[in-house]
Structures are given as C-alpha cells and as structure tokens.
C-alpha positions as a printed NumPy array, in Angstrom:
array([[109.21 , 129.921,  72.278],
       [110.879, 127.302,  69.92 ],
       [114.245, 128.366,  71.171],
       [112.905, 128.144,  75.175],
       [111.389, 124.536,  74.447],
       [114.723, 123.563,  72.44 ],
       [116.96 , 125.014,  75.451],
       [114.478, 122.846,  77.737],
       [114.999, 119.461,  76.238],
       [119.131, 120.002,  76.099],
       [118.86 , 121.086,  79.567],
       [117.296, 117.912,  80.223],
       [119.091, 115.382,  77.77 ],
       [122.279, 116.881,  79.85 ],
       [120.946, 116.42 ,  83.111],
       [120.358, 112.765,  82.264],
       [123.307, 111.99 ,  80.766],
       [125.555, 113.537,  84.373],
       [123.057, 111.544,  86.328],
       [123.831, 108.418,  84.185],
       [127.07 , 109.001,  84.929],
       [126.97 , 109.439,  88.444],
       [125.401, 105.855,  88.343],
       [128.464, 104.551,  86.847],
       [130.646, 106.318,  89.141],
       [128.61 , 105.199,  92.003],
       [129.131, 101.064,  90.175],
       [132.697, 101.595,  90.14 ],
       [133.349, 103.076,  93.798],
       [131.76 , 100.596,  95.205],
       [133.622,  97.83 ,  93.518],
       [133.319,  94.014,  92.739],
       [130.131,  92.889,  94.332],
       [128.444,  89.739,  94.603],
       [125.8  ,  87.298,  95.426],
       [122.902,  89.157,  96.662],
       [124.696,  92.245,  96.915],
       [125.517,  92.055,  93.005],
       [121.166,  91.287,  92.929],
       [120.298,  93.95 ,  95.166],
       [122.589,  96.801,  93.349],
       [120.901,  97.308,  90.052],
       [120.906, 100.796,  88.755],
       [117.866, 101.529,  90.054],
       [118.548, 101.579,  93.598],
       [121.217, 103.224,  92.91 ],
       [119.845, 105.856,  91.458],
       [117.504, 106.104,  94.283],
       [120.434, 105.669,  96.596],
       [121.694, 109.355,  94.369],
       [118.466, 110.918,  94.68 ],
       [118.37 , 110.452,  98.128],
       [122.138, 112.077,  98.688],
       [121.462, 114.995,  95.781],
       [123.119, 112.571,  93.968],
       [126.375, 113.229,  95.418],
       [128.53 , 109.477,  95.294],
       [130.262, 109.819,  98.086],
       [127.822, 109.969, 100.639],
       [125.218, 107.576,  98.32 ],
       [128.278, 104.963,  98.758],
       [128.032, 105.297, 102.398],
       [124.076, 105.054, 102.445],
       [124.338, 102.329, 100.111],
       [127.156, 100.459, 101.994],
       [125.579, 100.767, 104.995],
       [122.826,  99.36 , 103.648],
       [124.434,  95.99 , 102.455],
       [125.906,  95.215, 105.922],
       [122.075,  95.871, 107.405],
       [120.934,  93.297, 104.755],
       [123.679,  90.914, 105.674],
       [122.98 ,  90.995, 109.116],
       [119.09 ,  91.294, 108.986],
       [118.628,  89.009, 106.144],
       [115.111,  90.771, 105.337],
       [114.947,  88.507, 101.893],
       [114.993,  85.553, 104.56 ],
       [112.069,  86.435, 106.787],
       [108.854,  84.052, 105.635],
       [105.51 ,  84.756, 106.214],
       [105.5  ,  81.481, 108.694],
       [107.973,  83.35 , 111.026],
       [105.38 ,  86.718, 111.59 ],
       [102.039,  85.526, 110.434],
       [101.166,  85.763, 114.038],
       [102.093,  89.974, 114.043],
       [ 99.666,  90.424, 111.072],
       [ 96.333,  87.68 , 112.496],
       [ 94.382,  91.332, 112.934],
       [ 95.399,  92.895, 109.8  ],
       [ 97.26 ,  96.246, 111.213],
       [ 99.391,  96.027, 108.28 ],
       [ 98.323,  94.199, 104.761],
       [ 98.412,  95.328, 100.937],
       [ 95.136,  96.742,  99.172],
       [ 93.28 ,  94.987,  96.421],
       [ 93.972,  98.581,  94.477],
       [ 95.997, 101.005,  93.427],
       [ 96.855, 104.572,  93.275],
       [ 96.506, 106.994,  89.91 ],
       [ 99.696, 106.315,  89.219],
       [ 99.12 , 102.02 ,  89.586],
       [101.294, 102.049,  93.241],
       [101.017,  99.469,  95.132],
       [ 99.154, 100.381,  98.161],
       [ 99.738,  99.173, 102.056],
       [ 96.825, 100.077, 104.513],
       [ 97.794,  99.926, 108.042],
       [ 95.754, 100.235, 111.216],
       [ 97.41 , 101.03 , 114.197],
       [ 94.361, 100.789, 116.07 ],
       [ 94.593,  96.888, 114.975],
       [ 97.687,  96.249, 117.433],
       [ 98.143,  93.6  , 119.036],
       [101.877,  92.808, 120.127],
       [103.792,  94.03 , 122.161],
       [106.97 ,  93.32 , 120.288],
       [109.03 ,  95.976, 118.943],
       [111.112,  93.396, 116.816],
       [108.   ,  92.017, 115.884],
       [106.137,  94.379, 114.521],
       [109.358,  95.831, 112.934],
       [110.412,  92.379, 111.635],
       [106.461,  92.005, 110.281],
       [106.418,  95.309, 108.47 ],
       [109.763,  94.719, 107.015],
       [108.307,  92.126, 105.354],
       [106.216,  93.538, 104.012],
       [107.855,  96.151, 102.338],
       [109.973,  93.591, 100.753],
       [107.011,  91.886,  99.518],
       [105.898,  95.242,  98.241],
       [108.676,  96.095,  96.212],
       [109.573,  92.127,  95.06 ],
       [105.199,  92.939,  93.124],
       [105.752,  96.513,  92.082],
       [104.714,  96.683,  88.54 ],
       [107.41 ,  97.066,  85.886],
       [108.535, 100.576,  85.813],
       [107.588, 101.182,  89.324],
       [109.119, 101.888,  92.128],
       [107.058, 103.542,  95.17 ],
       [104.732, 102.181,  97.478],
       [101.883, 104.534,  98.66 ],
       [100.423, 104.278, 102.53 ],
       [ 97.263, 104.537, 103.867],
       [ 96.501, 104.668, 107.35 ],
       [ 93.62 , 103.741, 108.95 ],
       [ 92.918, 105.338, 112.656],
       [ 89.709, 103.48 , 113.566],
       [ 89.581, 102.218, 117.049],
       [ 93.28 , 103.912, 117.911],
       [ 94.382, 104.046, 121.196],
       [ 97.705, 105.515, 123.141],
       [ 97.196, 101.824, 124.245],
       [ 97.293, 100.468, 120.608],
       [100.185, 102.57 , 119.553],
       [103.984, 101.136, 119.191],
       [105.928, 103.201, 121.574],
       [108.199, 105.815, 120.464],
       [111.309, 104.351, 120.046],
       [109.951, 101.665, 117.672],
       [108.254, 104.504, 115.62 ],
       [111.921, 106.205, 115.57 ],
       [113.207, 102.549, 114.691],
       [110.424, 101.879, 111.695],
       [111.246, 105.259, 110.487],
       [115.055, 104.963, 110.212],
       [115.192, 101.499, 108.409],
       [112.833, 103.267, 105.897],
       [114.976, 105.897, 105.406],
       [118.192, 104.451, 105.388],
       [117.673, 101.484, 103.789],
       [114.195, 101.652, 101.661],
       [114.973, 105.04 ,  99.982],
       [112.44 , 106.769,  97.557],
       [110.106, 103.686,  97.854],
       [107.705, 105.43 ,  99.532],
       [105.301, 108.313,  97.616],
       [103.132, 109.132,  99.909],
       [101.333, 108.62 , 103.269],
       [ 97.878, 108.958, 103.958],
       [ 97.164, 109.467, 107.917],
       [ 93.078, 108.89 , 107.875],
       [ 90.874, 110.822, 110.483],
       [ 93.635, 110.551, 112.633],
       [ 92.567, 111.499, 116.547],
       [ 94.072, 114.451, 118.764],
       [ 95.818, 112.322, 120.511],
       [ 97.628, 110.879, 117.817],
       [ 99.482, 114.603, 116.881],
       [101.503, 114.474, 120.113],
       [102.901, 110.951, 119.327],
       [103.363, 112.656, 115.76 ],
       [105.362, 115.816, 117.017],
       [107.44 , 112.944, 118.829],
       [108.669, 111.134, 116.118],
       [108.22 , 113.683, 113.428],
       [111.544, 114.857, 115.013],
       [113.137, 111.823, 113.27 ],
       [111.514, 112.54 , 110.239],
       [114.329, 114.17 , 107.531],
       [112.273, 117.155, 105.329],
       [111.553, 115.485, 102.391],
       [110.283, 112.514, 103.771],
       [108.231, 114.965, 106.075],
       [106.527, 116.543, 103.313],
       [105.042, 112.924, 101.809],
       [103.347, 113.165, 105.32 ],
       [ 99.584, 114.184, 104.75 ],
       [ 97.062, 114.662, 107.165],
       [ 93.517, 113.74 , 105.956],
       [ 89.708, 114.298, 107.267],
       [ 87.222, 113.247, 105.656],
       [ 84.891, 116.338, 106.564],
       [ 87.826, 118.809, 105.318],
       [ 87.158, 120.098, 101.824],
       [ 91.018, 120.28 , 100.704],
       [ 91.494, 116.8  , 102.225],
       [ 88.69 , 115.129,  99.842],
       [ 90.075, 116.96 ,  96.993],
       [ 93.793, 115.477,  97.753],
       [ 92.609, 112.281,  98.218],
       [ 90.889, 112.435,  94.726],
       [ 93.875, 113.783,  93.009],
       [ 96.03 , 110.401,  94.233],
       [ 93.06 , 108.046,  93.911],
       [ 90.407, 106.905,  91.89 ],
       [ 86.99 , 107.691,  94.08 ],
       [ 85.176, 105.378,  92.484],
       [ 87.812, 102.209,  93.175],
       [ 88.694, 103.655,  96.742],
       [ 86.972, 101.757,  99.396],
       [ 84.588, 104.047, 101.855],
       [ 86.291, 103.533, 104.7  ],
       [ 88.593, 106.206, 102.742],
       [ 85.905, 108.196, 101.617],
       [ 86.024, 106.723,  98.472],
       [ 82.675, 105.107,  96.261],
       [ 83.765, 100.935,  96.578],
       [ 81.609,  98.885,  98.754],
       [ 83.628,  96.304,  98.968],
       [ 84.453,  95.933, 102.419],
       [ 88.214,  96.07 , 103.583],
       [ 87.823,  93.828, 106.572],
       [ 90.62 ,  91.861, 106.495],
       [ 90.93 ,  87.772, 105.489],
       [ 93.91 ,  86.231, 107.515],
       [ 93.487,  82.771, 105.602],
       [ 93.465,  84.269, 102.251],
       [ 96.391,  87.13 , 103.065],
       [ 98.293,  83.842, 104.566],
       [ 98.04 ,  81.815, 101.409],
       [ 98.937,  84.522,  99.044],
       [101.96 ,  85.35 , 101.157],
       [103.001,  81.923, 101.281],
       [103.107,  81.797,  97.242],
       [105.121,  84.823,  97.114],
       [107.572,  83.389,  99.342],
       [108.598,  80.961,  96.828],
       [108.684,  83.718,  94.583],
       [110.842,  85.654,  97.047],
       [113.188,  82.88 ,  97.136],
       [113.423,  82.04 ,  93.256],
       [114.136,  86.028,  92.936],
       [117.171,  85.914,  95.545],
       [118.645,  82.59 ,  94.22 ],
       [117.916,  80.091,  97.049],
       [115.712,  76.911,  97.762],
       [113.18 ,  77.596, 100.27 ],
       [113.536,  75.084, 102.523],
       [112.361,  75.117, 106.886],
       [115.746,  72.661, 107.024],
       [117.638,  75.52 , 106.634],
       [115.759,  77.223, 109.489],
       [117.739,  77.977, 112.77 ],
       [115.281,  79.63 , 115.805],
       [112.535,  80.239, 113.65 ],
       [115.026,  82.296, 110.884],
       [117.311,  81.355, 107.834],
       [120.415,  81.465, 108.977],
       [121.522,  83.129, 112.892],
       [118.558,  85.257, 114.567],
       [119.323,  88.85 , 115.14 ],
       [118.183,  91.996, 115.771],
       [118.246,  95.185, 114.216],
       [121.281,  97.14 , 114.603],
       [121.269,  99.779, 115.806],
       [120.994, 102.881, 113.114],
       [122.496, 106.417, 113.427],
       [120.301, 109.451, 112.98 ],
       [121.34 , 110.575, 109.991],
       [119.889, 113.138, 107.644],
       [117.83 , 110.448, 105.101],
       [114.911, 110.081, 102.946],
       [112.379, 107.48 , 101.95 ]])
C-alpha cells in the first residue's frame, strides 16, 4: 500500500510539473504581449485556456488568441454599469448574498424576469456581469456557480434561440472553466424544448455542469445539499434562509457602481464618462460573430 500511495504522489508531482510546462510553452508561443493583454494572460487563464484544449498548446493558442481579438473589439472591461443598468431594473440576472460549499460566487438568474427585447442587451448585460464575477472571486478561486430561477417563465419571457446559442458561445470560447455548475430550478415543460434547442450548442463537458433540479425529486434535494449549505440557501431554492431574494435595484446599482472603479483601477485606466463615445469607452460594436467550435466553460 506504501508503494501504491508513493507511486500516486510521483504520478502526480509529474503530472504537475508537464502541465507547468505546457504553461510556459503556451507564454512563449504566444509571444511579447502587452497592455491588457499582458493583464489578462496570467497563468491562470492559461491554464484554464489548457484544460479546456486537453492541454494541448496549439489549439489553447488559438482559443486564447481568439480570445484577445474578442476583448479588443468588445472591450468587456469597458462596459459600466451606467451603460446596462436598464437590462438588469427587474433583476433577471444579479449575484447572491451567498455562496456555494466550496465559497463560489453565485449568480441567480430569472428568465421569467425578462424584460428586453435586445439580444445585444441582454448579452452585453450578462457579460458584465461575469466580468464583475470573476474581477470578486475570492483568492484561489476561479468558478462561478449558476442558479436559475424559473418562476413566472414564459416562451414569451425567453431570449430567442439564437441569443441563447450567442450567450453560450462567448462562455465557452472566451470565459473557459469559470463556470462549475448550473442549477436550472423547477424548470417548466416547456422550457426542455428550448433546452434540446440550444443544448445542441452545448460542447460535452460543459453539458454535464447542466443539472436539472425539482424541488419534489428526492435525488434533486440531495444534489442541491451536496453543493450548498441548506441552512444559508434561500427557500426559494429549497433551502432553510428566510431572507427574501427579491431583488433591490438601488442597492445592486450602487454596489455596481463602486466596483466599477474597482474594475477600472484593476485594468489600468481612469474612469472617466469624457472618454465615453455612444454610450461606450471607446467605438460601439457588436459581438462578432463566433464559430461553433468544440469548447468548454
């Protein structure tokens, strides 16, 4: 048994060192980088960048490089608050007051909250954030867990296909292994035809982080428990907290407005509306457009 458990841990101080090395091979074939580029490229992401390509650099340079020019273009660290407050004035996307076991960050969305009808809104909104998530991870985290919310859904309240398919590909493509897990509440019949939809778009691992909860089905309640604490999860999730969810567009405004400054401290720029042109830092643009490529988020 000594042997086996000595075996184990060379097994795995080898593994470590090739996958530090693929980090450093990754560094160097993607060459002198700078400005927010050089910020953005810590080895970190590109380890996640690995782990999402079974850590093979050649295709983790394309991700990653592809990646960079969406940034450039997009400008995702640019977007304020100010510029898609009015996507989020119902709450259908905001961050919880807790966690997960593992202290994740947590984003509860309710699609049956909709109420654009803007695909580059609500894409631009949740965007966001996601950047907001991951600029208040906790140290030594790097995942986001989802939980959404089905109460008062509608095929009226839904974003259409295509924006799904859009949503899902900058996730995978360019947010990759930030999210753990996603949590689709009580969701209604109706809702699993929209999901065999876009679930085409959806690469296999990223599939799998897909659960399906009901809060009458035994093996839900007992997932549920194993990724939360019941006694801190509000009962709108079948949790023990009576503190309501229901959402505070004042407060989530201010608190977004203060991490905007911290956004823009963390990136290297003054955040000042002078350097606003149509509502944006910088040119306003749209997505563009993103290939279907085997990914993972």
């Amino acid at each position: 048994m000594f042997l086996r458990r000595k075996q184990s841990q060379n097994h795995h101080v080898d593994e470590s060192a090739e996958k530090e090395e693929k980090v450093k091979e990754l560094r160097d074939a993607l060459g002198t980088l700078t400005g927010r580029s050089l910020k953005y490229c810590t080895d970190g992401c590109l380890r996640r960048y690995l782990e999402a390509r079974n850590w093979n650099v050649d295709k983790s340079k394309k991700m990653l490089d592809e990646t960079l020019k969406w940034r450039a273009t997009y400008k995702p660290e640019e977007t304020r608050w100010s510029e898609v407050a009015h996507e989020g004035e119902t709450g259908k996307v905001s961050k919880a007051n807790f966690h997960d076991r593992l202290g994740r960050p947590v984003l509860i969305m309710r699609p049956g909250m909709q109420n654009t009808n803007s695909p580059e809104g609500n894409i631009r909104h949740l965007v966001y954030l996601i950047e907001n998530g991951v600029l208040n991870l906790p140290e030594g985290q790097e995942q986001m867990s989802w939980l959404v919310d089905f109460t008062g859904f509608t095929l009226n309240t839904n974003v259409s296909v295509k924006t799904a398919r859009d949503i899902i590909n900058i996730l995978q493509n360019h947010y990759p292994e930030r999210l753990a897990v996603v949590f689709l509440y009580n969701p209604p019949r109706i809702f699993q035809a929209f999901y065999k939809a876009v679930r085409y778009f959806l690469d296999p691992k990223t599939a799998q982080k897909v659960k399906f909860v009901y809060p009458k089905n035994k093996d839900s309640v007992e997932l549920m428990k194993t990724f939360f604490d019941i006694d801190n999860l509000p009962n709108e999730f079948g949790g023990k907290a009576t503190a309501s969810l229901k959402y505070d567009h004042e407060e989530f405004s201010r608190m977004m407005a203060l991490d905007d400054v911290k956004t823009a401290k963390f990136w290297g720029f003054d955040d000042k509306p002078s350097l606003k042109t149509n509502g944006h830092f910088g040119p306003e643009v749209a997505p563009e457009p993103i290939p279907l490529a085997p990914s993972t988020c």
